[in-house]
Coordinates of C-alpha atoms in Angstrom, one line a residue:
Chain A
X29 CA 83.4 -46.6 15.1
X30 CA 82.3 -43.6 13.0
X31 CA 85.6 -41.7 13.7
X32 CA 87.8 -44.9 12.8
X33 CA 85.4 -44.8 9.7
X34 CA 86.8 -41.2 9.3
X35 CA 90.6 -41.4 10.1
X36 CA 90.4 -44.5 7.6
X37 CA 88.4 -42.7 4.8
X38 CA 91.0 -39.5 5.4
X39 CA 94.2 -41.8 4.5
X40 CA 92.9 -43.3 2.0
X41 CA 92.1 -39.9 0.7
X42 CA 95.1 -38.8 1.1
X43 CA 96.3 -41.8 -1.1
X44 CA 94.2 -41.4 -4.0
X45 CA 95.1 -37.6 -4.1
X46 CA 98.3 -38.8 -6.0
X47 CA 96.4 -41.2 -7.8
X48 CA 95.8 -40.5 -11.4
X49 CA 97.4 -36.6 -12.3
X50 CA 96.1 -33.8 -13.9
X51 CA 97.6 -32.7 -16.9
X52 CA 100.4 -30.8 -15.9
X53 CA 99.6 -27.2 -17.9
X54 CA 96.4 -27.5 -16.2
X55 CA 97.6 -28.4 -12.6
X56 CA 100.1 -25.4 -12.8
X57 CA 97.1 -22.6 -13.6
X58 CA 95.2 -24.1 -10.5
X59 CA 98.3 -23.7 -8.1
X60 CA 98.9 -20.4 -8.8
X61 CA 95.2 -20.0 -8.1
X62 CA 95.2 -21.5 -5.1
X63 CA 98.7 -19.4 -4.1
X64 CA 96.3 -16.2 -4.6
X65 CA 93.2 -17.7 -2.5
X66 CA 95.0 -19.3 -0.1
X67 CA 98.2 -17.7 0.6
X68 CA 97.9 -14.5 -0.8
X69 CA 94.5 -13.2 0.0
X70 CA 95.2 -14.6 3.7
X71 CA 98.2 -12.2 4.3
X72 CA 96.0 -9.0 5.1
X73 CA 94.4 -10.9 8.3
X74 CA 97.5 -13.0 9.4
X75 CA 99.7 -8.7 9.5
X76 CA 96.8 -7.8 11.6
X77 CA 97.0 -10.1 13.8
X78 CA 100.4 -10.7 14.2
X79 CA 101.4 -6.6 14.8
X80 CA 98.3 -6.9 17.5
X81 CA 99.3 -10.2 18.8
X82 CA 102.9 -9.1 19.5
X83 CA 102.0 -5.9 20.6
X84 CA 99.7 -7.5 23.9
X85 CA 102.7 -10.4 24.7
X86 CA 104.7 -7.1 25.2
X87 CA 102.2 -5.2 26.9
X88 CA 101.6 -7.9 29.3
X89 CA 105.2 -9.0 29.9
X90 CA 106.5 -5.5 30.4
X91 CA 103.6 -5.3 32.9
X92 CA 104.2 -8.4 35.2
X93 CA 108.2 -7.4 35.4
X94 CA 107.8 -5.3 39.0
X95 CA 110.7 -7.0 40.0
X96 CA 113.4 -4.4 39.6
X97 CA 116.5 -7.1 39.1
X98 CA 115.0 -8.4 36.2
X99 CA 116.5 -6.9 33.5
X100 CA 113.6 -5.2 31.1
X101 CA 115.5 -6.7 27.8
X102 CA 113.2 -10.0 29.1
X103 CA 110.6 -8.1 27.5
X104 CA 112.1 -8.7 24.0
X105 CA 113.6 -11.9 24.2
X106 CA 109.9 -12.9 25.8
X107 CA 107.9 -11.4 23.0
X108 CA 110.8 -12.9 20.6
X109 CA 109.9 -16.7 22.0
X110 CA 106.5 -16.7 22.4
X111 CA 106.2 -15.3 18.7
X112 CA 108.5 -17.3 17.3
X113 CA 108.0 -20.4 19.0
X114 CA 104.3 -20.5 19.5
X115 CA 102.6 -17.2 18.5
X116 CA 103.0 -17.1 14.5
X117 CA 102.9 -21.0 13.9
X118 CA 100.1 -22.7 16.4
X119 CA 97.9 -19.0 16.8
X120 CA 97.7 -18.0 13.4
X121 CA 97.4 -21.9 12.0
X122 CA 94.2 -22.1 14.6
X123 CA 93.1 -18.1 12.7
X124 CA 93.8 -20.4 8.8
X125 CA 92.0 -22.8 10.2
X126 CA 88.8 -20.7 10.3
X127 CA 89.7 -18.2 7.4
X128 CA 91.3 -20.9 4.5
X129 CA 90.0 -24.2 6.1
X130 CA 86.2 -23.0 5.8
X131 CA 86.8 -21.5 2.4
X132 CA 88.3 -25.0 1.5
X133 CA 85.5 -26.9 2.9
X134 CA 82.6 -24.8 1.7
X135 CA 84.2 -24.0 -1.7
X136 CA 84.6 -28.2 -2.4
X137 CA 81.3 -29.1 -0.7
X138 CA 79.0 -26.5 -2.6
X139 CA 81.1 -28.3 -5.9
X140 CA 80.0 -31.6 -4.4
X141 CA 76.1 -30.3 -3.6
X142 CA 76.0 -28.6 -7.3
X143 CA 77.4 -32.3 -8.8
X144 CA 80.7 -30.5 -10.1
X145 CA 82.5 -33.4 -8.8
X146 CA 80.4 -35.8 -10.1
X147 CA 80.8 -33.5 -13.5
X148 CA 85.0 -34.1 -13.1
X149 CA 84.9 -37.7 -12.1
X150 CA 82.2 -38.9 -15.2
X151 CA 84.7 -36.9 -17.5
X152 CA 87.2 -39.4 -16.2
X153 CA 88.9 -36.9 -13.8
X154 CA 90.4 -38.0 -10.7
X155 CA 88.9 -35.0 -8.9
X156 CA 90.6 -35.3 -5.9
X157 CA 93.4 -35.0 -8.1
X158 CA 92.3 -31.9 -9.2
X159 CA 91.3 -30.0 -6.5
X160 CA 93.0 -31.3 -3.3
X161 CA 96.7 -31.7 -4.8
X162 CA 96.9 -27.6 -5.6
X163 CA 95.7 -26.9 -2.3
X164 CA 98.7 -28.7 -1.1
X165 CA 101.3 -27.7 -3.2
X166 CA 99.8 -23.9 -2.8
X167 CA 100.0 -24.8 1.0
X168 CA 103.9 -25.7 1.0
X169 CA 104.4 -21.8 1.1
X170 CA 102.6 -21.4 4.5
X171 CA 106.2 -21.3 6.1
X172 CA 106.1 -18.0 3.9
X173 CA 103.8 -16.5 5.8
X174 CA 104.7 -18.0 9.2
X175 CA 107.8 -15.9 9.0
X176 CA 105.9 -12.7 7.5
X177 CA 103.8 -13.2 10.9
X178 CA 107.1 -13.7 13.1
X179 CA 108.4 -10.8 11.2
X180 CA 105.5 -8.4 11.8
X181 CA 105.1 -10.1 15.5
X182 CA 108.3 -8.4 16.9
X183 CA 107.9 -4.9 15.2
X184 CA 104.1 -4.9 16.9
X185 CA 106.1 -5.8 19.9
X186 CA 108.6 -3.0 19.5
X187 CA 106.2 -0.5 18.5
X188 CA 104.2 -1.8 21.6
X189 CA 107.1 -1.8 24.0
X190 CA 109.1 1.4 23.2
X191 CA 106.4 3.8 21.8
X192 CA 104.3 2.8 25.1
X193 CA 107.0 3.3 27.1
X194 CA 107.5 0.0 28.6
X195 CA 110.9 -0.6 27.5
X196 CA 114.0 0.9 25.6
X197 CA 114.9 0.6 22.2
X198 CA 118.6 -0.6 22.7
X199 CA 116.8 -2.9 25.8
X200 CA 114.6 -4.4 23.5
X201 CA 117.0 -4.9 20.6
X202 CA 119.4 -6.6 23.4
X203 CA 116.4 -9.2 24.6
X204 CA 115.1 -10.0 21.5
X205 CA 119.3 -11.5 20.9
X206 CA 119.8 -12.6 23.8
X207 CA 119.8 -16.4 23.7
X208 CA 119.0 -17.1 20.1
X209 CA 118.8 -20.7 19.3
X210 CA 118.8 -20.6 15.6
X211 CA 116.6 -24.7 16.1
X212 CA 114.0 -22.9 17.4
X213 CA 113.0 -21.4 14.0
X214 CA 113.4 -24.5 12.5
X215 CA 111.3 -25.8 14.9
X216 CA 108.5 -23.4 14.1
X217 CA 109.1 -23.8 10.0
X218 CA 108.7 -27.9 10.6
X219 CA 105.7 -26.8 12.8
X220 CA 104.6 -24.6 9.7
X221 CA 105.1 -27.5 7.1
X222 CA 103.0 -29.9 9.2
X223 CA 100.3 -27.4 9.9
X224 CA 99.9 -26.4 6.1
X225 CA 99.3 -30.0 5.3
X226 CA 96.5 -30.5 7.6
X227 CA 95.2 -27.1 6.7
X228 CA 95.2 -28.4 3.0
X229 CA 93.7 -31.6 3.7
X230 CA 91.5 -31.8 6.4
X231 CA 89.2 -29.2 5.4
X232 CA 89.1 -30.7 2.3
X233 CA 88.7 -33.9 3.5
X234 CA 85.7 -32.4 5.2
X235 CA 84.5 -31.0 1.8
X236 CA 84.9 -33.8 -0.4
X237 CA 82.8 -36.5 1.2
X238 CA 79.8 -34.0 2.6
X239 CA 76.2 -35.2 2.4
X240 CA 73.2 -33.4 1.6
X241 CA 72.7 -29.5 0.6
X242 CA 73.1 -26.2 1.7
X243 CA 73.0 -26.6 4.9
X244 CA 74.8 -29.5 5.1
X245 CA 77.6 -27.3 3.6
X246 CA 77.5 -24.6 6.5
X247 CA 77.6 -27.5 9.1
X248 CA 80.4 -29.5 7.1
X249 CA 82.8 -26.1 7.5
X250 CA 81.9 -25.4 11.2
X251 CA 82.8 -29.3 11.8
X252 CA 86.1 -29.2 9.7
X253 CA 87.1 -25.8 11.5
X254 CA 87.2 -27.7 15.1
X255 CA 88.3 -30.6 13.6
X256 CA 91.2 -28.9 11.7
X257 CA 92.1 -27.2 15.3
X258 CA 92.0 -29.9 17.9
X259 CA 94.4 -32.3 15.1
X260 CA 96.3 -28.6 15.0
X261 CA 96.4 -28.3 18.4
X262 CA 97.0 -32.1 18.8
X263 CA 100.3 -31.9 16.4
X264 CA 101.5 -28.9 17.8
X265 CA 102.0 -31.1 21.5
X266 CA 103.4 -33.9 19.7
X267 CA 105.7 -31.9 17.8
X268 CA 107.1 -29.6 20.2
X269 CA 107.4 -33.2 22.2
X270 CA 109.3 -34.4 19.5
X271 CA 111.6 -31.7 18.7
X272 CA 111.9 -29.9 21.7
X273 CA 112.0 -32.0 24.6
Chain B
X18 CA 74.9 -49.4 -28.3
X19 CA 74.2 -49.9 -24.3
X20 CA 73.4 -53.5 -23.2
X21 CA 72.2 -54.3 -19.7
X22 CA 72.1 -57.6 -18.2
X23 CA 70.7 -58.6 -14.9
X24 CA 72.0 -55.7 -13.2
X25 CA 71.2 -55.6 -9.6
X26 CA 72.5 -52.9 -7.2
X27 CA 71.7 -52.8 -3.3
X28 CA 72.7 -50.0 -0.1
X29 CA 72.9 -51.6 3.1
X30 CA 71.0 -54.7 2.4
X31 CA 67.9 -53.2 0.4
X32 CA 67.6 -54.1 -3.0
X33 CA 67.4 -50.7 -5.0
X34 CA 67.6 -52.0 -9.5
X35 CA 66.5 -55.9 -9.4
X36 CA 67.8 -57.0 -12.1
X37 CA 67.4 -55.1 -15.3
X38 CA 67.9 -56.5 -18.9
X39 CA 67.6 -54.0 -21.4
X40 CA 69.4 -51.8 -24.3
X41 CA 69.8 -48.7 -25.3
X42 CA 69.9 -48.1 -28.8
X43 CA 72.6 -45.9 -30.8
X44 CA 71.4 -42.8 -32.9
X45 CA 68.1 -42.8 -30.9
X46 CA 66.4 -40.7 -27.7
X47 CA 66.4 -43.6 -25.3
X48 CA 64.5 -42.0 -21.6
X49 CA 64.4 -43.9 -18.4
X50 CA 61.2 -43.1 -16.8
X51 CA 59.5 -43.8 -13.2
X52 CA 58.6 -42.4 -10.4
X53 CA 59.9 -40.9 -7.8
X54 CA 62.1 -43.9 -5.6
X55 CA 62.2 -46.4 -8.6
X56 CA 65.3 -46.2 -9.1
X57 CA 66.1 -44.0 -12.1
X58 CA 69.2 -42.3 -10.6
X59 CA 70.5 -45.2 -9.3
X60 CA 70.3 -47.0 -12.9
X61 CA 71.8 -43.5 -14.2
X62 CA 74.9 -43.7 -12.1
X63 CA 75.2 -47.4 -12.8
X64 CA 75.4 -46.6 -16.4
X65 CA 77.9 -43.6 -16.0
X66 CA 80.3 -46.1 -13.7
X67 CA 79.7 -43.5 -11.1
X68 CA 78.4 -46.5 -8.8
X69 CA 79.8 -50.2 -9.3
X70 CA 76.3 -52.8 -9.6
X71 CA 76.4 -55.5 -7.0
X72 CA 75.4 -57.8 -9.8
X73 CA 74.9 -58.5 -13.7
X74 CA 76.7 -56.1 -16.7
X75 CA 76.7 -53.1 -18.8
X76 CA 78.0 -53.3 -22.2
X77 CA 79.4 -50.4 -24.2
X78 CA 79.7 -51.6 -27.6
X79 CA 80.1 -54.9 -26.5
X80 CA 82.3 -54.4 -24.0
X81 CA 81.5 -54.9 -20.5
X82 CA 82.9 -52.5 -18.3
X83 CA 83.2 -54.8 -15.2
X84 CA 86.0 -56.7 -17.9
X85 CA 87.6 -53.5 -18.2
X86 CA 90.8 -52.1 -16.5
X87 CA 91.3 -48.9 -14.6
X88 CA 93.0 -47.5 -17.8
X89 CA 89.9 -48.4 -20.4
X90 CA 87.2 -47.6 -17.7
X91 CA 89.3 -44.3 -18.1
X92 CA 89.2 -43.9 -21.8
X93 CA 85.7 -45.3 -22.1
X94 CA 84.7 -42.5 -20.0
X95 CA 85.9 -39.9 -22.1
X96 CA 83.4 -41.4 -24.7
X97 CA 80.8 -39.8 -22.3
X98 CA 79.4 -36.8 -22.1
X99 CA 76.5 -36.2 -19.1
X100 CA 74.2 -33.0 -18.7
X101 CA 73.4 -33.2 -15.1
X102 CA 69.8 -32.0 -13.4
X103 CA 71.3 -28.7 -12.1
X104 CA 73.7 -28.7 -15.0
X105 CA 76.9 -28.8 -12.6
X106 CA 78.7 -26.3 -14.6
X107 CA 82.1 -24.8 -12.8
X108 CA 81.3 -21.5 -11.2
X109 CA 84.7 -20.4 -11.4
X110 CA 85.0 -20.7 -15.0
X111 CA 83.2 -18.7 -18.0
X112 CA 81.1 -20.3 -20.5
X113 CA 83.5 -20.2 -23.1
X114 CA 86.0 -21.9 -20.6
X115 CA 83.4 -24.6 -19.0
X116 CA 82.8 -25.7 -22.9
X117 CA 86.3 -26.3 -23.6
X118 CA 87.2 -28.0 -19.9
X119 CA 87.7 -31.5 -21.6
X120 CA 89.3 -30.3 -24.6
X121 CA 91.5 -28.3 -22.2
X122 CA 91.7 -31.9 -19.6
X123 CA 92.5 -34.2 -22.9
X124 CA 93.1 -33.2 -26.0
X125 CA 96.6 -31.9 -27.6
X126 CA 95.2 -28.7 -29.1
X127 CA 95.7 -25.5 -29.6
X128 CA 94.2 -22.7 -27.8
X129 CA 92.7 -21.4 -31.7
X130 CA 91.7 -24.9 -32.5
X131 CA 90.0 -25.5 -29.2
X132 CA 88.6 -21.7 -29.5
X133 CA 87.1 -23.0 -33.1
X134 CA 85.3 -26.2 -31.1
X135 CA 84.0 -24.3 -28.6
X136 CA 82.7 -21.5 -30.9
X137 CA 81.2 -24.5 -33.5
X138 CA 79.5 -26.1 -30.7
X139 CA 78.0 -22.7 -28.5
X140 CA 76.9 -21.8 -32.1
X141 CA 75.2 -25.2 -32.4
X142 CA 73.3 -24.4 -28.8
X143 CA 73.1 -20.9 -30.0
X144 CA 74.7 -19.4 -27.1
X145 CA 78.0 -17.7 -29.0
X146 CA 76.9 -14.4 -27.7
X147 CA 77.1 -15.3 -23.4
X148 CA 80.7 -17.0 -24.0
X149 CA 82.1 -14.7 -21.7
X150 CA 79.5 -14.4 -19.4
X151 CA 79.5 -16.8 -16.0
X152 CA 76.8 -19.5 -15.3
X153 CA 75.8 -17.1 -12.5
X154 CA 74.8 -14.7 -14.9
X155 CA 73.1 -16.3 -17.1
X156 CA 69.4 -18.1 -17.0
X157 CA 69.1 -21.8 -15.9
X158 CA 67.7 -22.7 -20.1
X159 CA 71.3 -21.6 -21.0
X160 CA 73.1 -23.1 -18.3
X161 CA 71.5 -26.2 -19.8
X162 CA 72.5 -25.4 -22.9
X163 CA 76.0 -25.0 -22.1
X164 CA 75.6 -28.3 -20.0
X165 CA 74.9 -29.5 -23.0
X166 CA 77.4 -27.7 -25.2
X167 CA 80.0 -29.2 -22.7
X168 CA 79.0 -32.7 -23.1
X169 CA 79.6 -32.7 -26.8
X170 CA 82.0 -30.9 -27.2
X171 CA 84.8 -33.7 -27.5
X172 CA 82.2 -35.6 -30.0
X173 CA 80.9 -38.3 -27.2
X174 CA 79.8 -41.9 -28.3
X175 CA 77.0 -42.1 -25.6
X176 CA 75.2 -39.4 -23.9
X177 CA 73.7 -39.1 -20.6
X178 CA 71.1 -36.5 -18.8
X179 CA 69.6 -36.6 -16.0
X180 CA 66.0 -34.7 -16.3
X181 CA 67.5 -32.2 -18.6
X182 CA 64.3 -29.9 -18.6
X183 CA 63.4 -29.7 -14.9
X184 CA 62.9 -26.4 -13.6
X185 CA 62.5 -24.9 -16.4
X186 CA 59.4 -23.2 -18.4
X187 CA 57.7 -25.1 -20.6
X188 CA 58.5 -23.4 -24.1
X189 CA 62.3 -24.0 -22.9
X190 CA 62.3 -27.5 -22.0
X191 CA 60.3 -28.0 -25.1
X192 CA 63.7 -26.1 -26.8
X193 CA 66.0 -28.6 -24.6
X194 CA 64.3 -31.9 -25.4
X195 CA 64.7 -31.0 -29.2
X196 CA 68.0 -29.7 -29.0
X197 CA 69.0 -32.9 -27.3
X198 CA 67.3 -35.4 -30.1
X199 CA 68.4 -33.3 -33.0
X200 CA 72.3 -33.8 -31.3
X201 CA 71.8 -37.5 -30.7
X202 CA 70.5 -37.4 -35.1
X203 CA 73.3 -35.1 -36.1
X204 CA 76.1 -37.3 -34.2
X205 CA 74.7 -40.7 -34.4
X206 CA 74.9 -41.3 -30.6
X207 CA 73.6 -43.1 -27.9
X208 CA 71.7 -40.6 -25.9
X209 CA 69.8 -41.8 -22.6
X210 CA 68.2 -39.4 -20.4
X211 CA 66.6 -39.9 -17.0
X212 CA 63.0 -37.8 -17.0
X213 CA 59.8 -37.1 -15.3
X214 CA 58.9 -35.3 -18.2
X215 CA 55.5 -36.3 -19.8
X216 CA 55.9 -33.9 -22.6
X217 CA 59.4 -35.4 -23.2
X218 CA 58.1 -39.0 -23.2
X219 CA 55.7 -37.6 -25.7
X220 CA 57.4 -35.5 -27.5
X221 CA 61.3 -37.2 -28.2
X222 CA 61.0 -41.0 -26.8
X223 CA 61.9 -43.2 -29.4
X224 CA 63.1 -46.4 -27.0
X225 CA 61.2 -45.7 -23.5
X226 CA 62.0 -47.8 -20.2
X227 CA 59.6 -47.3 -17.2
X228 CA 61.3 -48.6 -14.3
X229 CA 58.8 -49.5 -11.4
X230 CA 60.4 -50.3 -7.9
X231 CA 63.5 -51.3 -9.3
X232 CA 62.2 -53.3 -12.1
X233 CA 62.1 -52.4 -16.0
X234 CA 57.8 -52.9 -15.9
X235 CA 57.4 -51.6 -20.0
X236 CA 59.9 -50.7 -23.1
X237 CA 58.1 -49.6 -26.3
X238 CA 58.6 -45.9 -27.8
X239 CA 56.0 -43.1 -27.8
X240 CA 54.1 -44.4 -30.6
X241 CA 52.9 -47.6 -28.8
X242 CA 52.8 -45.8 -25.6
X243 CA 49.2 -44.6 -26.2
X244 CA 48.3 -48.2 -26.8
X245 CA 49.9 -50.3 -23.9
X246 CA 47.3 -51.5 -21.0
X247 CA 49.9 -51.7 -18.9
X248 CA 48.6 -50.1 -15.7
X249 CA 51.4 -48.8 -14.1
X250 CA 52.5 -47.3 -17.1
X251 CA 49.2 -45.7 -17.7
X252 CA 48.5 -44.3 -14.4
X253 CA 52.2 -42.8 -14.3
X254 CA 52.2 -41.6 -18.4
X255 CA 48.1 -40.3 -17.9
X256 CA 47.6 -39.0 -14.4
X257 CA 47.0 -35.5 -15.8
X258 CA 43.4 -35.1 -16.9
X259 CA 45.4 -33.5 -20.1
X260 CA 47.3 -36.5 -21.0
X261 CA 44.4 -38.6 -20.8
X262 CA 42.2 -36.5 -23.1
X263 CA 45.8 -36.8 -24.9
X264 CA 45.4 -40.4 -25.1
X265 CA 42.0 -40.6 -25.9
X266 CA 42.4 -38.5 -29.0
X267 CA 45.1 -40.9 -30.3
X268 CA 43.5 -43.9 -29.7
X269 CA 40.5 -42.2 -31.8
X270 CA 43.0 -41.1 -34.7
X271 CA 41.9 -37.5 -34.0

């Protein structure tokens, strides 16, 4: 019952987000804001990971090729389908979950524990309003990132691949052409799109309607990180269901 | 003016306000006192429209805000100004830039004429000096203050606080309580704070209500306090051994 209670309380949340609007001059300062905390300030850890990322899918291809009639440009069309179609949009939306969904949910809870919101609402603010909507719009350039990580994903893979030997330049250039569906990037942009939504809500979701203090604000971000990954995880099957089946 | 009738508000089944009457009256410090569990906050948020009663009215000016729709719930609200217990000032934000928040949120002016307001009123809580400072670097007296400072600074018909002075030093609150009654003079407003405060009770009630488990039990003002043989009252007012000898003197004229 308490999780109906939840998924009920979430749409309805997600309703009254576009209720009543903040004043426009206002509402643009807090987007650009949230562009710099959320999307911004997220891009060092998501090029980390990517270049490594890429760099093992290589590594580990190139290693399980013994077969000597398999052509080693599979390394580079392999690394170019995981990253693309799985690697930069569901693995690095699980890493935002943690990094930008616990920084959503502790930065709105402590505001709800420190009566901030209470603050907003008594002025006659629709705080949701207020601070869910520019996490959203901010979120809308996640597909940004997803292809900076796509981007850094296949040079860690070529680095990774031809400076360890594994595989040819001109090889690796071949795969990673071979067989290009253009649908599969839009595939992993829709993916993106979806993702950045619930990365922008649930967390916030999470946030907005915690109960108690401190503590209660450590526990509310550890709950909205799994949460926010298993409804990830969840639309990533449904999606790729959906558009790729 | 702030009239309540009848208001009743339960959670879950238990009865927490059982029906209140009572009013709070413009240009004067009106405190809601009680102890801990009697309901105060709850009464406080009913009065904000933070939480709806489950029964009776609350009438701004006359006007009950049950009657009202969305829109004048909306502007009535912006007749309010609230100084919350931990002061709930926006830790992103300077003081300079918490102070002119609902200037910013609803008025059409000018950066330099909402710079003059927020000057005029940081002046008024002498705080002009820390404008650019955050509230995590200043004391918690001038994060009140600028609480304070931010609730009046779009001229607010009716003021709320909820124990304005707590957790602070004596000498301080002493500085808050006054600050607050001189504001409620200078403006003509209706000012209600929510206090354990004894010294505040003593010191600034003009129109006291001592709630007792949900219940208004006494209304008088500080003058008629010493006087009342109400015993709930007086064990709550005078369980200090200081207060009593407090009493005792005023009853005696000394």
């Amino acid at each position: 019952m308490r999780y109906l209670h939840d998924i009920g309380e979430y749409f309805i949340m997600l309703k009254d987000i576009f209720r009543r609007m903040t004043k426009p001059s206002v509402l643009k300062t807090l987007i650009f804001k949230e562009v710099d905390d959320l999307i911004i300030n997220s891009m060092g850890i998501v090029i980390f990971i990517s270049f490594f990322i890429g760099g093992v899918v290589t590594i580990q291809t190139a290693l399980n090729l013994n077969n000597p009639l398999i052509p080693k440009s599979l390394i580079g069309f392999t690394a170019r389908q995981s990253i693309i179609l799985e690697f930069a949009p569901t693995f690095i939306s699980i890493i935002m979950a943690g990094k930008v969904g616990s920084y959503i949910t502790s930065s709105i809870g402590t505001m709800r524990v420190t009566e901030q919101i209470d603050a907003l609402e008594v002025m006659g603010i629709n705080s949701l309003n207020y601070l869910v909507l520019p996490k959203i719009v901010a979120m809308l350039l996640y597909p940004f990132v997803i292809s900076i990580a796509m981007f850094v994903g296949i040079g860690g893979a070529y680095m990774a691949g031809v400076m360890g030997g594994f595989v040819a330049s001109d090889q690796f250039l071949e795969g990673l052409q071979n067989d290009f569906i253009p649908f599969h990037l839009a595939y992993a942009f829709i993916k993106s799109f979806i993702f950045a939504l619930i990365l922008a809500t649930v967390p916030s979701y999470h946030g907005y309607y915690m109960k108690g203090g401190a503590l209660e604000v450590g526990q509310a971000s550890t709950t909205s990180f799994v949460w926010t990954s298993v409804i990830l995880i969840i639309a990533n099957y449904i999606l790729t269901q959906l558009l790729l089946s | 003016m702030i009239k309540v009738n009848d208001l009743h508000k339960s959670f879950s089944g238990e009865e927490i306000l059982k029906g209140i009457d009572t009013e709070f009256i413009q240009g004067k410090t009106n405190l809601i006192i009680g102890q801990s569990g009697a309901g105060k906050t709850v009464f406080l948020k009913c009065l904000l429209g933070l939480i709806l009663p489950t029964d009776g009215t609350i009438e701004y000016d006359g006007k009950a805000y049950s009657t009202l729709n969305k829109e004048q719930q909306r502007e009535l609200r912006k007749k309010m100004g609230m100084v919350f217990q931990g002061s709930a000032l926006f830790d992103s934000m300077s003081v300079a830039e918490n102070v002119m928040f609902p200037l910013k949120m609803f008025t059409k002016q000018r950066k330099e004429q909402r710079m003059e307001r927020v000057r005029e009123v940081l002046d008024r809580v002498d705080l002009l000096k820390v404008d650019n400072k955050f509230p995590s670097e200043i004391s918690g007296g001038m994060q009140k203050r600028v609480a304070i400072a931010r609730a009046i600074v779009n001229k607010p018909q009716y003021l709320f606080c909820d124990e304005p002075n707590s957790g602070l030093d004596p000498k301080t609150a002493i500085l808050i309580d006054n600050l607050i009654h001189e504001i409620t003079k200078e403006n003509n407003i209706t000012t209600v704070i929510n206090t354990h405060d004894m010294n505040s009770v003593l010191e600034i009630g003009e129109n006291i209500v001592f709630l007792k488990d949900g219940r208004l039990e006494w209304q008088g003002d500080k003058s008629i306090i010493y006087k009342t043989d109400n015993e709930s009252l007086t064990s709550f007012v005078y369980s200090s051994d200081l207060f009593q000898k407090v009493r005792k003197a005023q009853l005696q004229g000394l």
